[in-house]
Coordinates of C-alpha atoms and ligand atoms in Angstrom, one line a residue:
X1 CA 0.0 0.0 0.0
X2 CA 1.3 3.4 -1.0
X3 CA 0.2 6.7 0.4
X4 CA 0.6 10.4 -0.1
X5 CA -0.3 12.9 2.6
X6 CA -2.1 16.2 2.1
X7 CA -0.1 19.2 3.1
X8 CA -2.8 21.4 4.5
X9 CA -0.4 24.3 5.1
X10 CA -0.3 25.0 1.4
X11 CA -3.9 24.4 0.4
X12 CA -6.4 27.2 0.5
X13 CA -10.0 27.1 1.5
X14 CA -13.0 28.4 -0.4
X15 CA -13.2 32.1 -0.9
X16 CA -16.3 33.3 -2.6
X17 CA -15.6 34.8 -6.0
X18 CA -15.4 38.6 -5.6
X19 CA -17.0 40.7 -8.2
X20 CA -14.8 43.7 -7.7
X21 CA -12.6 42.5 -10.6
X22 CA -15.3 43.1 -13.2
X23 CA -14.2 45.0 -16.3
X24 CA -10.6 44.8 -15.2
X25 CA -7.9 44.7 -17.7
X26 CA -4.3 43.4 -17.2
X27 CA -1.9 45.9 -15.7
X28 CA 1.7 44.9 -15.6
X29 CA 3.6 46.3 -12.6
X30 CA 7.0 44.7 -13.4
X31 CA 8.3 45.3 -9.9
X32 CA 9.6 41.8 -9.1
X33 CA 12.5 40.2 -10.7
X34 CA 12.4 36.4 -11.1
X35 CA 14.5 35.2 -8.2
X36 CA 17.4 32.9 -8.7
X37 CA 16.1 29.9 -6.7
X38 CA 16.6 27.5 -9.5
X39 CA 12.9 27.2 -9.9
X40 CA 11.2 28.3 -13.1
X41 CA 9.3 31.4 -12.5
X42 CA 6.8 32.8 -15.0
X43 CA 5.5 36.4 -15.0
X44 CA 1.8 36.4 -15.4
X45 CA -1.4 38.4 -15.0
X46 CA -4.8 37.2 -13.8
X47 CA -7.3 38.7 -16.2
X48 CA -11.0 38.3 -17.0
X49 CA -11.7 35.6 -19.5
X50 CA -13.5 37.0 -22.5
X51 CA -14.0 33.7 -24.2
X52 CA -17.4 33.0 -22.6
X53 CA -16.1 30.1 -20.6
X54 CA -17.7 29.4 -17.2
X55 CA -14.5 30.6 -15.4
X56 CA -14.3 34.3 -14.7
X57 CA -10.5 34.5 -15.0
X58 CA -7.6 33.1 -16.9
X59 CA -3.9 33.5 -16.4
X60 CA -2.0 35.3 -19.2
X61 CA 1.7 34.5 -19.3
X62 CA 4.1 37.3 -20.2
X63 CA 6.9 36.6 -22.6
X64 CA 6.9 32.9 -21.9
X65 CA 5.0 30.0 -23.3
X66 CA 4.0 26.9 -21.5
X67 CA 6.2 23.9 -21.8
X68 CA 5.6 22.2 -25.1
X69 CA 4.2 18.8 -25.6
X70 CA 6.0 16.3 -23.4
X71 CA 7.3 13.1 -24.8
X72 CA 4.8 10.6 -23.4
X73 CA 3.5 7.9 -25.7
X74 CA -0.2 7.5 -25.9
X75 CA -1.9 4.4 -24.7
X76 CA -4.8 2.7 -26.3
X77 CA -7.5 3.1 -23.7
X78 CA -10.5 2.3 -25.9
X79 CA -13.4 0.1 -24.8
X80 CA -14.4 -2.8 -27.0
X81 CA -15.1 -2.2 -30.7
X82 CA -18.6 -2.5 -31.9
X83 CA -19.3 -3.9 -35.4
X84 CA -15.9 -3.0 -36.7
X85 CA -15.8 0.6 -35.4
X86 CA -12.4 1.1 -33.7
X87 CA -11.3 4.3 -32.0
X88 CA -7.7 3.9 -30.8
X89 CA -7.5 7.1 -28.8
X90 CA -9.9 9.3 -26.9
X91 CA -11.6 12.3 -28.5
X92 CA -10.9 14.4 -25.4
X93 CA -7.4 15.2 -26.6
X94 CA -8.6 16.0 -30.1
X95 CA -11.0 18.5 -28.7
X96 CA -8.4 20.0 -26.4
X97 CA -7.6 23.6 -27.3
X98 CA -5.1 24.7 -24.7
X99 CA -3.2 27.8 -25.6
X100 CA 0.6 28.0 -25.0
X101 CA 0.4 31.6 -23.6
X102 CA -2.3 31.2 -21.0
X103 CA -3.4 28.9 -18.3
X104 CA -7.1 28.2 -17.7
X105 CA -8.1 27.8 -14.1
X106 CA -9.9 24.6 -15.4
X107 CA -6.4 23.1 -15.8
X108 CA -5.0 24.2 -12.4
X109 CA -5.1 21.3 -9.9
X110 CA -3.1 22.8 -7.0
X111 CA -2.1 26.3 -5.8
X112 CA 0.4 26.8 -3.0
X113 CA 1.9 29.8 -1.3
X114 CA 5.2 27.9 -1.0
X115 CA 6.9 26.1 -3.8
X116 CA 6.5 22.4 -4.1
X117 CA 9.4 21.6 -6.3
X118 CA 9.5 22.0 -10.1
X119 CA 7.6 19.0 -11.2
X120 CA 8.0 17.6 -14.6
X121 CA 6.4 14.3 -15.6
X122 CA 8.7 11.3 -16.0
X123 CA 7.9 7.7 -16.8
X124 CA 8.6 6.8 -13.2
X125 CA 5.7 8.0 -11.2
X126 CA 7.7 7.9 -8.0
X127 CA 10.0 10.6 -9.5
X128 CA 7.3 12.8 -10.7
X129 CA 7.0 14.9 -7.5
X130 CA 10.4 16.4 -8.1
X131 CA 12.5 17.2 -5.1
X132 CA 10.5 18.4 -2.2
X133 CA 12.1 21.8 -2.6
X134 CA 10.2 24.3 -0.5
X135 CA 10.8 28.0 -0.3
X136 CA 8.8 30.9 1.0
X137 CA 7.6 32.9 -1.9
X138 CA 7.2 36.7 -2.0
X139 CA 3.8 38.5 -1.8
X140 CA 3.0 38.2 -5.4
X141 CA 4.3 34.7 -6.1
X142 CA 2.4 31.4 -6.0
X143 CA 3.2 27.9 -7.0
X144 CA 0.7 26.1 -9.2
X145 CA 0.3 22.6 -10.7
X146 CA -1.6 22.5 -13.9
X147 CA -2.3 20.2 -16.7
X148 CA -0.7 20.3 -20.1
X149 CA -1.4 18.2 -23.1
X150 CA 0.8 15.3 -24.0
X151 CA -0.4 13.5 -27.1
X152 CA -3.7 11.9 -26.3
X153 CA -3.3 12.5 -22.5
X154 CA -2.7 15.4 -20.2
X155 CA 0.2 15.6 -17.6
X156 CA 0.8 17.9 -14.7
X157 CA 3.6 20.4 -14.4
X158 CA 4.4 22.7 -11.4
X159 CA 5.7 26.2 -11.8
X160 CA 6.0 29.4 -9.8
X161 CA 4.1 32.4 -11.1
X162 CA 4.9 36.0 -10.4
X163 CA 1.5 37.7 -10.6
X164 CA 2.1 41.1 -12.1
X165 CA -1.3 42.7 -11.6
X166 CA -2.1 42.2 -7.9
X167 CA -3.9 45.5 -7.8
X168 CA -6.6 44.0 -10.0
X169 CA -7.4 41.3 -7.5
X170 CA -10.4 41.6 -5.2
X171 CA -10.0 44.0 -2.3
X172 CA -9.9 41.4 0.4
X173 CA -6.9 39.7 -1.2
X174 CA -4.6 42.7 -1.3
X175 CA -4.2 45.7 0.9
X176 CA -4.3 48.8 -1.3
X177 CA -2.7 51.8 0.1
X178 CA -4.9 54.8 0.7
X179 CA -5.5 56.8 -2.4
X180 CA -3.2 59.7 -3.0
X181 CA -6.1 61.9 -3.7
X182 CA -5.5 61.8 -7.4
X183 CA -7.4 58.5 -8.0
X184 CA -4.2 56.6 -8.5
X185 CA -2.8 53.9 -6.2
X186 CA 0.7 53.2 -4.9
X187 CA 2.1 49.9 -5.5
X188 CA -0.3 47.3 -4.0
X189 CA 0.7 44.9 -1.3
X190 CA -0.8 41.7 -0.2
X191 CA -2.1 41.3 3.4
X192 CA 1.3 40.3 4.6
X193 CA 1.6 37.1 2.7
X194 CA 0.6 35.4 -0.6
X195 CA -1.7 33.0 1.2
X196 CA -4.8 34.8 0.3
X197 CA -3.7 35.1 -3.3
X198 CA -3.2 31.4 -3.4
X199 CA -6.6 30.9 -1.8
X200 CA -8.2 33.2 -4.3
X201 CA -6.6 31.3 -7.2
X202 CA -7.7 28.0 -5.7
X203 CA -11.3 29.2 -5.5
X204 CA -11.1 30.0 -9.2
X205 CA -9.6 26.6 -10.0
X206 CA -12.2 24.5 -8.0
X207 CA -16.0 25.0 -7.8
X208 CA -15.4 23.9 -4.2
X209 CA -11.7 23.8 -3.1
X210 CA -12.7 21.3 -0.4
X211 CA -12.7 18.7 -3.2
X212 CA -8.9 18.6 -2.6
X213 CA -9.5 17.3 0.9
X214 CA -11.4 14.2 -0.4
X215 CA -9.4 11.1 0.7
X216 CA -9.2 8.6 -2.1
X217 CA -8.8 4.8 -2.0
X218 CA -7.5 3.6 -5.4
X219 CA -8.4 0.0 -6.2
X220 CA -6.3 -1.4 -9.0
X221 CA -7.1 -4.6 -10.9
X222 CA -3.6 -5.3 -12.2
X223 CA -5.1 -7.8 -14.6
X224 CA -7.5 -5.3 -16.0
X225 CA -7.1 -3.8 -19.5
X226 CA -5.2 -6.8 -20.7
X227 CA -2.7 -6.4 -17.8
X228 CA -2.1 -2.7 -18.5
X229 CA -4.0 -1.2 -15.6
X230 CA -1.1 -0.8 -13.2
X231 CA 1.0 0.8 -15.8
X232 CA -1.8 3.2 -16.8
X233 CA -2.2 4.1 -13.2
X234 CA 1.5 4.9 -12.7
X235 CA 1.9 6.7 -15.9
X236 CA -1.3 8.7 -16.2
X237 CA -3.1 8.9 -12.9
X238 CA -0.6 8.9 -10.0
X239 CA 1.4 11.9 -11.2
X240 CA -1.8 14.0 -11.2
X241 CA -2.8 12.9 -7.7
X242 CA 0.7 13.7 -6.5
X243 CA 0.8 17.1 -8.2
X244 CA -2.7 17.9 -6.7
X245 CA -1.4 17.0 -3.2
X246 CA -4.4 14.9 -2.5
X247 CA -4.4 12.1 0.0
X248 CA -4.7 8.6 -1.5
X249 CA -4.0 5.0 -0.8
X250 CA -3.5 2.2 -3.3
X251 CA -4.7 -1.4 -3.0
X252 CA -4.3 -4.0 -5.7
X253 CA -6.8 -6.9 -6.3
X254 CA -5.1 -10.3 -6.4
X255 CA -7.8 -12.6 -7.6
X256 CA -11.3 -12.7 -9.0
X257 CA -13.8 -11.1 -6.6
X258 CA -11.0 -10.0 -4.3
X259 CA -12.6 -6.7 -4.2
X260 CA -15.6 -8.1 -2.4
X261 CA -13.3 -9.3 0.3
X262 CA -11.5 -6.0 0.5
X263 CA -14.8 -4.1 0.9
X264 CA -16.1 -6.6 3.4
X265 CA -13.5 -5.5 6.0
X266 CA -12.7 -2.0 4.8
X267 CA -12.6 0.9 7.3
X268 CA -14.7 3.3 5.1
X269 CA -14.2 6.1 7.6
X270 CA -10.7 6.6 6.2
X271 CA -11.9 7.5 2.7
X272 CA -14.3 9.7 0.8
X273 CA -13.9 8.3 -2.7
X274 CA -13.3 4.8 -3.9
X275 CA -11.7 5.1 -7.3
X276 CA -11.6 1.9 -9.3
X277 CA -8.6 1.8 -11.7
X278 CA -10.1 -1.0 -13.6
X279 CA -12.8 -1.9 -16.0
X280 CA -16.5 -2.0 -15.0
X281 CA -16.0 -5.3 -13.0
X282 CA -14.4 -3.7 -10.0
X283 CA -17.1 -1.0 -9.4
X284 CA -19.7 -3.7 -9.6
X285 CA -17.8 -5.6 -6.9
X286 CA -17.4 -2.4 -4.7
X287 CA -21.1 -1.6 -4.9
X288 CA -22.1 -5.2 -4.1
X289 CA -19.5 -5.4 -1.3
X290 CA -21.0 -2.3 0.3
X291 CA -24.5 -3.8 -0.2
X292 CA -23.5 -6.9 1.8
X293 CA -22.4 -4.8 4.8
X294 CA -24.6 -4.1 7.8
X295 CA -23.6 -0.5 7.7
X296 CA -24.5 -0.1 4.0
X297 CA -26.9 2.8 4.5
X298 CA -24.2 4.9 6.2
X299 CA -21.6 4.0 3.6
X300 CA -23.8 4.6 0.6
X301 CA -24.8 8.0 2.1
X302 CA -21.2 9.1 2.4
X303 CA -18.9 7.3 0.0
X304 CA -18.4 8.3 -3.6
X305 CA -17.7 5.5 -6.1
X306 CA -16.0 6.3 -9.4
X307 CA -13.9 4.7 -12.1
X308 CA -10.6 5.8 -13.6
X309 CA -10.6 3.9 -16.9
X310 CA -7.9 1.2 -16.8
X311 CA -9.9 -1.8 -18.0
X312 CA -11.1 -3.1 -21.3
X313 CA -14.7 -2.0 -20.7
X314 CA -15.0 1.4 -19.1
X315 CA -18.6 2.5 -19.5
X316 CA -18.7 4.1 -16.0
X317 CA -15.9 6.5 -16.9
X318 CA -17.1 7.2 -20.4
X319 CA -20.6 8.0 -19.0
X320 CA -19.6 10.1 -16.0
X321 CA -16.1 11.6 -16.7
X322 CA -17.0 11.6 -20.4
X323 CA -13.7 10.2 -21.4
X324 CA -11.8 6.9 -21.8
X325 CA -8.5 8.6 -21.0
X326 CA -7.2 7.9 -17.5
X327 CA -5.6 11.4 -17.2
X328 CA -8.7 13.4 -18.3
X329 CA -10.8 11.2 -16.0
X330 CA -8.5 11.9 -13.1
X331 CA -8.8 15.7 -13.7
X332 CA -12.6 15.2 -13.7
X333 CA -12.3 13.2 -10.4
X334 CA -10.5 16.1 -8.8
X335 CA -12.7 18.9 -10.2
X336 CA -16.2 17.5 -10.5
X337 CA -19.1 17.5 -8.1
X338 CA -21.1 14.6 -6.8
X339 CA -24.5 13.6 -8.0
X340 CA -26.8 10.7 -7.0
X341 CA -27.3 7.8 -9.3
X342 CA -30.0 5.1 -9.2
X343 CA -29.0 1.5 -9.0
X344 CA -30.8 -1.7 -10.0
X345 CA -31.6 -4.5 -7.5
X346 CA -31.3 -7.9 -9.2
X347 CA -33.1 -11.0 -7.8
X348 CA -32.6 -14.7 -8.8
X349 CA -33.9 -17.6 -6.9
X350 CA -36.8 -17.6 -4.4
X351 CA -37.6 -18.6 -0.9
X352 CA -34.4 -19.6 1.0
X353 CA -32.5 -19.6 -2.3
X354 CA -33.3 -16.0 -3.2
X355 CA -30.2 -14.0 -4.0
X356 CA -30.0 -10.3 -4.5
X357 CA -27.3 -8.2 -6.1
X358 CA -26.9 -4.6 -7.2
X359 CA -26.2 -3.5 -10.7
X360 CA -25.0 -0.1 -11.8
X361 CA -24.7 -0.6 -15.6
X362 CA -26.8 -3.2 -17.4
X363 CA -28.3 -6.6 -17.7
X364 CA -28.6 -8.5 -20.9
X365 CA -29.8 -11.8 -22.3
X366 CA -29.7 -12.9 -25.9
X367 CA -27.4 -11.9 -28.7
X368 CA -25.3 -9.4 -26.8
X369 CA -24.6 -11.7 -23.9
X370 CA -23.9 -14.5 -26.3
X371 CA -21.4 -12.3 -28.3
X372 CA -19.7 -11.2 -25.1
X373 CA -19.7 -14.0 -22.6
X374 CA -20.2 -16.7 -25.2
X375 CA -17.0 -15.7 -26.9
X376 CA -14.7 -15.7 -23.8
X377 CA -12.9 -18.6 -25.3
X378 CA -11.8 -16.3 -28.1
X379 CA -10.3 -13.8 -25.6
X380 CA -6.9 -14.0 -27.2
X381 CA -8.2 -12.4 -30.4
X382 CA -8.9 -9.2 -28.5
X383 CA -12.0 -6.9 -28.5
X384 CA -12.9 -7.9 -32.0
X385 CA -14.2 -11.2 -30.6
X386 CA -17.4 -9.2 -29.7
X387 CA -17.9 -7.9 -33.2
X388 CA -17.3 -11.4 -34.6
X389 CA -19.8 -12.8 -32.2
X390 CA -22.5 -10.2 -33.0
X391 CA -21.9 -10.6 -36.8
X392 CA -22.3 -14.3 -36.6
X393 CA -25.5 -14.1 -34.6
X394 CA -27.0 -11.6 -37.0
X395 CA -26.2 -13.7 -40.0
X396 CA -27.6 -16.9 -38.4
X397 CA -30.8 -15.0 -37.3
X398 CA -30.2 -16.4 -33.8
X399 CA -33.2 -16.1 -31.5
X400 CA -33.3 -16.4 -27.7
X401 CA -36.8 -17.4 -26.6
X402 CA -37.9 -16.1 -23.2
X403 CA -40.9 -14.7 -21.3
X404 CA -40.5 -11.1 -20.4
X405 CA -42.7 -8.9 -18.2
X406 CA -42.0 -5.2 -17.6
X407 CA -43.4 -2.4 -15.5
X408 CA -43.4 0.5 -17.9
X409 CA -42.7 4.0 -16.9
X410 CA -42.6 5.3 -20.5
X411 CA -43.6 3.0 -23.3
X412 CA -42.3 3.6 -26.8
X413 CA -39.8 6.1 -28.0
X414 CA -42.1 9.1 -28.1
X415 CA -43.0 8.8 -24.4
X416 CA -39.4 8.2 -23.6
X417 CA -38.3 11.4 -25.4
X418 CA -41.0 13.4 -23.6
X419 CA -39.8 12.1 -20.3
X420 CA -36.2 12.8 -21.2
X421 CA -37.1 16.4 -22.0
X422 CA -38.9 17.0 -18.8
X423 CA -36.3 15.3 -16.6
X424 CA -33.0 16.0 -18.1
X425 CA -32.7 19.6 -16.7
X426 CA -34.0 19.2 -13.2
X427 CA -33.1 15.7 -12.1
X428 CA -29.4 16.2 -11.9
X429 CA -28.4 18.3 -9.0
X430 CA -27.6 16.6 -5.7
X431 CA -30.7 17.4 -3.7
X432 CA -29.2 15.9 -0.5
X433 CA -31.3 12.8 -0.8
X434 CA -30.4 10.3 1.9
X435 CA -30.6 6.5 1.5
X436 CA -32.5 4.6 4.2
X437 CA -33.0 0.9 5.1
X438 CA -36.3 1.0 3.3
X439 CA -34.4 1.5 0.0
X440 CA -33.2 -2.1 0.4
X441 CA -36.6 -3.6 1.2
X442 CA -37.2 -4.3 -2.5
X443 CA -40.7 -4.4 -3.7
X444 CA -40.2 -7.3 -6.1
X445 CA -42.6 -10.2 -5.9
X446 CA -41.2 -13.6 -5.1
X447 CA -40.0 -15.3 -8.3
X448 CA -42.5 -18.2 -7.7
X449 CA -45.4 -15.8 -7.7
X450 CA -47.1 -14.1 -10.6
X451 CA -46.0 -10.6 -11.6
X452 CA -48.2 -7.7 -10.4
X453 CA -51.1 -6.8 -12.6
X454 CA -49.7 -3.5 -13.6
X455 CA -46.7 -5.2 -15.4
X456 CA -47.0 -5.8 -19.1
X457 CA -46.1 -9.0 -20.9
X458 CA -43.8 -8.2 -23.9
X459 CA -45.1 -9.8 -27.1
X460 CA -43.2 -12.0 -29.5
X461 CA -40.4 -12.9 -27.2
X462 CA -40.1 -16.4 -28.8
X463 CA -38.2 -14.6 -31.5
X464 CA -36.2 -12.3 -29.2
X465 CA -32.7 -11.5 -30.3
X466 CA -31.7 -8.8 -27.8
X467 CA -32.9 -8.0 -24.3
X468 CA -30.9 -5.2 -22.8
X469 CA -31.6 -3.0 -19.8
X470 CA -29.3 -0.3 -18.6
X471 CA -28.7 2.7 -16.4
X472 CA -25.9 4.4 -18.3
X473 CA -26.3 5.7 -21.9
X474 CA -22.9 4.4 -23.2
X475 CA -21.9 0.8 -22.9
X476 CA -18.6 1.5 -24.9
X477 CA -17.2 4.2 -27.0
X478 CA -19.6 5.4 -29.7
X479 CA -22.1 2.8 -28.5
X480 CA -25.1 4.8 -27.2
X481 CA -27.3 1.8 -26.4
X482 CA -29.5 3.7 -24.0
X483 CA -29.4 7.4 -25.1
X484 CA -32.3 8.4 -22.9
X485 CA -30.6 7.1 -19.7
X486 CA -30.5 9.6 -16.9
X487 CA -28.6 9.4 -13.6
X488 CA -31.5 9.6 -11.2
X489 CA -34.9 9.6 -12.9
X490 CA -35.9 6.4 -11.1
X491 CA -36.0 4.3 -14.3
X492 CA -33.8 1.9 -16.3
X493 CA -33.9 1.9 -20.1
X494 CA -35.0 -1.2 -22.0
X495 CA -34.1 -2.3 -25.6
X496 CA -35.7 -5.4 -27.1
X497 CA -35.0 -6.6 -30.7
X498 CA -36.4 -9.5 -32.5
X499 CA -34.7 -12.1 -34.7
X500 CA -37.4 -12.1 -37.3
X501 CA -36.6 -8.6 -38.3
X502 CA -35.0 -8.8 -41.8
X503 CA -31.2 -9.2 -42.0
X504 CA -30.8 -5.8 -43.6
X505 CA -33.0 -4.0 -41.2
X506 CA -31.2 -5.6 -38.3
X507 CA -27.9 -4.5 -39.7
X508 CA -29.3 -1.0 -40.1
X509 CA -30.4 -1.0 -36.5
X510 CA -27.1 -2.3 -35.2
X511 CA -25.1 0.1 -37.3
X512 CA -27.0 3.1 -35.9
X513 CA -26.3 2.2 -32.3
X514 CA -23.1 4.4 -32.4
X515 CA -25.3 7.5 -32.8
X516 CA -28.1 6.2 -30.6
X517 CA -30.6 6.4 -33.5
X518 CA -31.5 2.8 -33.3
X519 CA -34.2 3.8 -30.7
X520 CA -36.2 5.6 -33.5
X521 CA -36.3 2.4 -35.6
X522 CA -39.8 0.9 -35.7
X523 CA -38.4 -2.6 -35.2
X524 CA -36.7 -1.6 -31.9
X525 CA -38.7 -1.8 -28.7
X526 CA -37.5 1.1 -26.5
X527 CA -38.9 2.1 -23.2
X528 CA -38.2 3.2 -19.6
X529 CA -39.1 0.7 -17.0
X530 CA -39.0 0.5 -13.2
X531 CA -39.0 -3.3 -13.0
X532 CA -38.9 -6.5 -15.1
X533 CA -38.9 -10.2 -14.9
X534 CA -37.2 -12.4 -17.6
X535 CA -37.6 -16.1 -17.8
X536 CA -35.0 -17.5 -20.2
X537 CA -36.2 -20.4 -22.4
X538 CA -32.9 -21.2 -24.2
X539 CA -29.5 -22.3 -23.1
X540 CA -27.6 -19.0 -23.3
X541 CA -26.1 -16.4 -21.0
X542 CA -27.2 -13.7 -18.6
X543 CA -24.8 -10.8 -18.1
X544 CA -25.0 -8.3 -15.3
X545 CA -22.6 -5.4 -15.5
X546 CA -20.5 -7.5 -17.9
X547 CA -20.3 -10.4 -15.4
X548 CA -21.8 -13.8 -16.1
X549 CA -24.8 -14.6 -13.9
X550 CA -26.7 -18.0 -13.6
X551 CA -29.0 -18.8 -16.5
X552 CA -32.3 -18.8 -14.6
X553 CA -35.2 -16.5 -14.1
X554 CA -34.1 -13.0 -13.2
X555 CA -36.0 -9.9 -12.1
X556 CA -34.9 -6.4 -11.2
X557 CA -36.2 -3.1 -10.0
X558 CA -34.7 0.4 -9.8
X559 CA -33.6 1.7 -6.4
X560 CA -33.6 5.5 -6.7
X561 CA -30.6 7.7 -5.8
X562 CA -28.5 5.2 -4.0
X563 CA -25.0 5.8 -5.3
X564 CA -22.8 8.9 -5.0
X565 CA -20.9 9.3 -8.2
X566 CA -18.6 12.0 -9.6
X567 CA -20.0 13.4 -12.8
X568 CA -18.3 16.0 -15.1
X569 CA -20.7 18.9 -15.5
X570 CA -23.2 17.2 -13.2
X571 CA -24.7 15.1 -16.0
X572 CA -24.1 11.9 -18.0
X573 CA -22.3 12.1 -21.3
X574 CA -24.3 13.8 -24.1
X575 CA -26.3 11.6 -26.4
X576 CA -28.4 11.9 -29.6
X577 CA -31.3 13.0 -27.3
X578 CA -29.4 16.1 -26.0
X579 CA -29.2 17.2 -29.7
X580 CA -32.8 16.3 -30.6
X581 CA -34.4 17.8 -27.5
X582 CA -32.2 20.9 -27.2
X583 CA -34.4 24.1 -27.3
Ligands
ATP1 N1 -5.6 -10.1 -9.8 C1 -6.6 -10.6 -10.5 N2 -6.5 -11.7 -11.2 C2 -7.6 -12.2 -11.9 N3 -8.8 -11.6 -12.0 C3 -9.0 -10.5 -11.3 C4 -7.9 -9.9 -10.5 N4 -8.4 -8.8 -9.9 C5 -9.7 -8.7 -10.3 N5 -10.0 -9.7 -11.1 C6 -11.3 -9.9 -11.8 O1 -11.2 -9.4 -13.1 C7 -12.5 -9.1 -13.6 C8 -12.6 -8.0 -14.6 O2 -12.2 -6.8 -14.0 P1 -12.2 -5.4 -14.7 O3 -13.6 -5.1 -15.2 O4 -11.6 -4.5 -13.8 O5 -11.2 -5.6 -16.0 P2 -11.4 -5.6 -17.6 O6 -10.1 -5.4 -18.2 O7 -12.5 -4.6 -18.0 O8 -11.9 -7.0 -17.7 P3 -12.8 -7.8 -18.7 O9 -12.2 -7.6 -20.1 O10 -12.8 -9.2 -18.2 O11 -14.2 -7.2 -18.6 C9 -13.4 -9.0 -12.4 O12 -14.4 -10.0 -12.3 C10 -12.4 -9.1 -11.2 O13 -13.0 -9.9 -10.1

């Protein structure tokens, strides 16, 4: 286990943004000379951002550009391919428009009133902190760590800035000398130290600077991502955590389901965030490990669960951090606020054999489960095994008979779109909802009883090819299986497809899943449901969050707002419905 301690003496607390800087323009005072400490110092001004970004200020550098692109090789961090579509690197980097002559507060991850060494990323994460060189800075100097682009990822650097326009900062940050009567000011001074300057800058960098106090447990599945997970952590994630001076511990999983054992005995009071450096399998285990504990209510109410994408399937990160890049996801972890997410309670067996699990992502039976779990033996051919599996099943018109009952919330795509429009804007903020024991008294009937009368039997399930329910819109990159999925609207999304749809139409539907437009196809059943029961009638597979579950009757219901997750911009990744319902 490795750990890194927070240095509270150099981390500021929240200062409400002060409006006294409105309409200010940069004024360069050129009073301080860069000192000869051997630490790079950059002259800069804090100015209002005219670009229309959410941040009020940016830092303009004088006569010096940011370090150029660092020589770090990109990793392939993609999820699995879907029908031959392969995207080797994440789009986040392609959309990245950092300027070499300014620093956005969005990129600043740490501000200190003492230097913390000049940090430059190296391949060896342990070295990336630089020497712990510390030095008092003068009144208008601050040390910052910020992110710069490096190929398809971002990496942290630490520099000292000499802020040249202190007189433009809010009044409570600096002490301006009494006016000389002519409306002009003498050279401004800070209130005795640069601490408030650092705090002010931190309040611009973080919507809530207390995010830096969140204690993180990193769970790494070293086997994840074809054995690359640990390397990805060390190369892309750990340097950022260190540069941000956050407190974290690292634990590795040593065997299948080890995470369940870790969580069983974990002292959760030591952490605020559980960050899974893995695929979607480890978050599934963390959530179920918590569910099995007696103190689950207390834990669910306090702990945040997130993923830093290091596996082969990283739908959690893609949906919430909106990226498959470990470094961009880590930046999102540091900066983003918490929202509540619904989970799904899964039941198999009845009476004394009844078993319950929680699912955060999806459940599937039919062609998708067959192409995923049924091709495990082809694992060595890589992610393309899934494409081959689906292709084969489409060509052979494979059907997966079952009985299916659902409790509809919105039936058909039109109702779903109406619901999405009404909910998308107002269901997202964290309204302080608290989980209670009642949330875990599931309302599902026993599996040996009939379903309630307000559930609907889905027709033609003898020719079912796909049954898929999910809580997150993306199941992989460019695979918007559930474009109407919302974090906490109390529903899960349902897709059903049939094998007797013609080959060409089926292909058309499957090829439009990348844009989410398959839901508008008349041969796709799309709805929002609050519960379902599926009775499989064919020897096949059931997959829950990508894990193989017993092939036996299964039922599920939504448990609203159980899980604290970190979500960039407070919402799930945009889908086709954000475009079609925008106005
Ligand atoms: N050290 C380990 N050795 C073998 N399996 C492990 C180990 N640690 C965790 N696991 C198991 O690996 C499975 C997959 O984990 P995860 O989702 O993190 O990785 P992944 O790369 O996305 O994997 P997959 O391709 O199998 O979905 C989980 O079921 C987990 O229990």
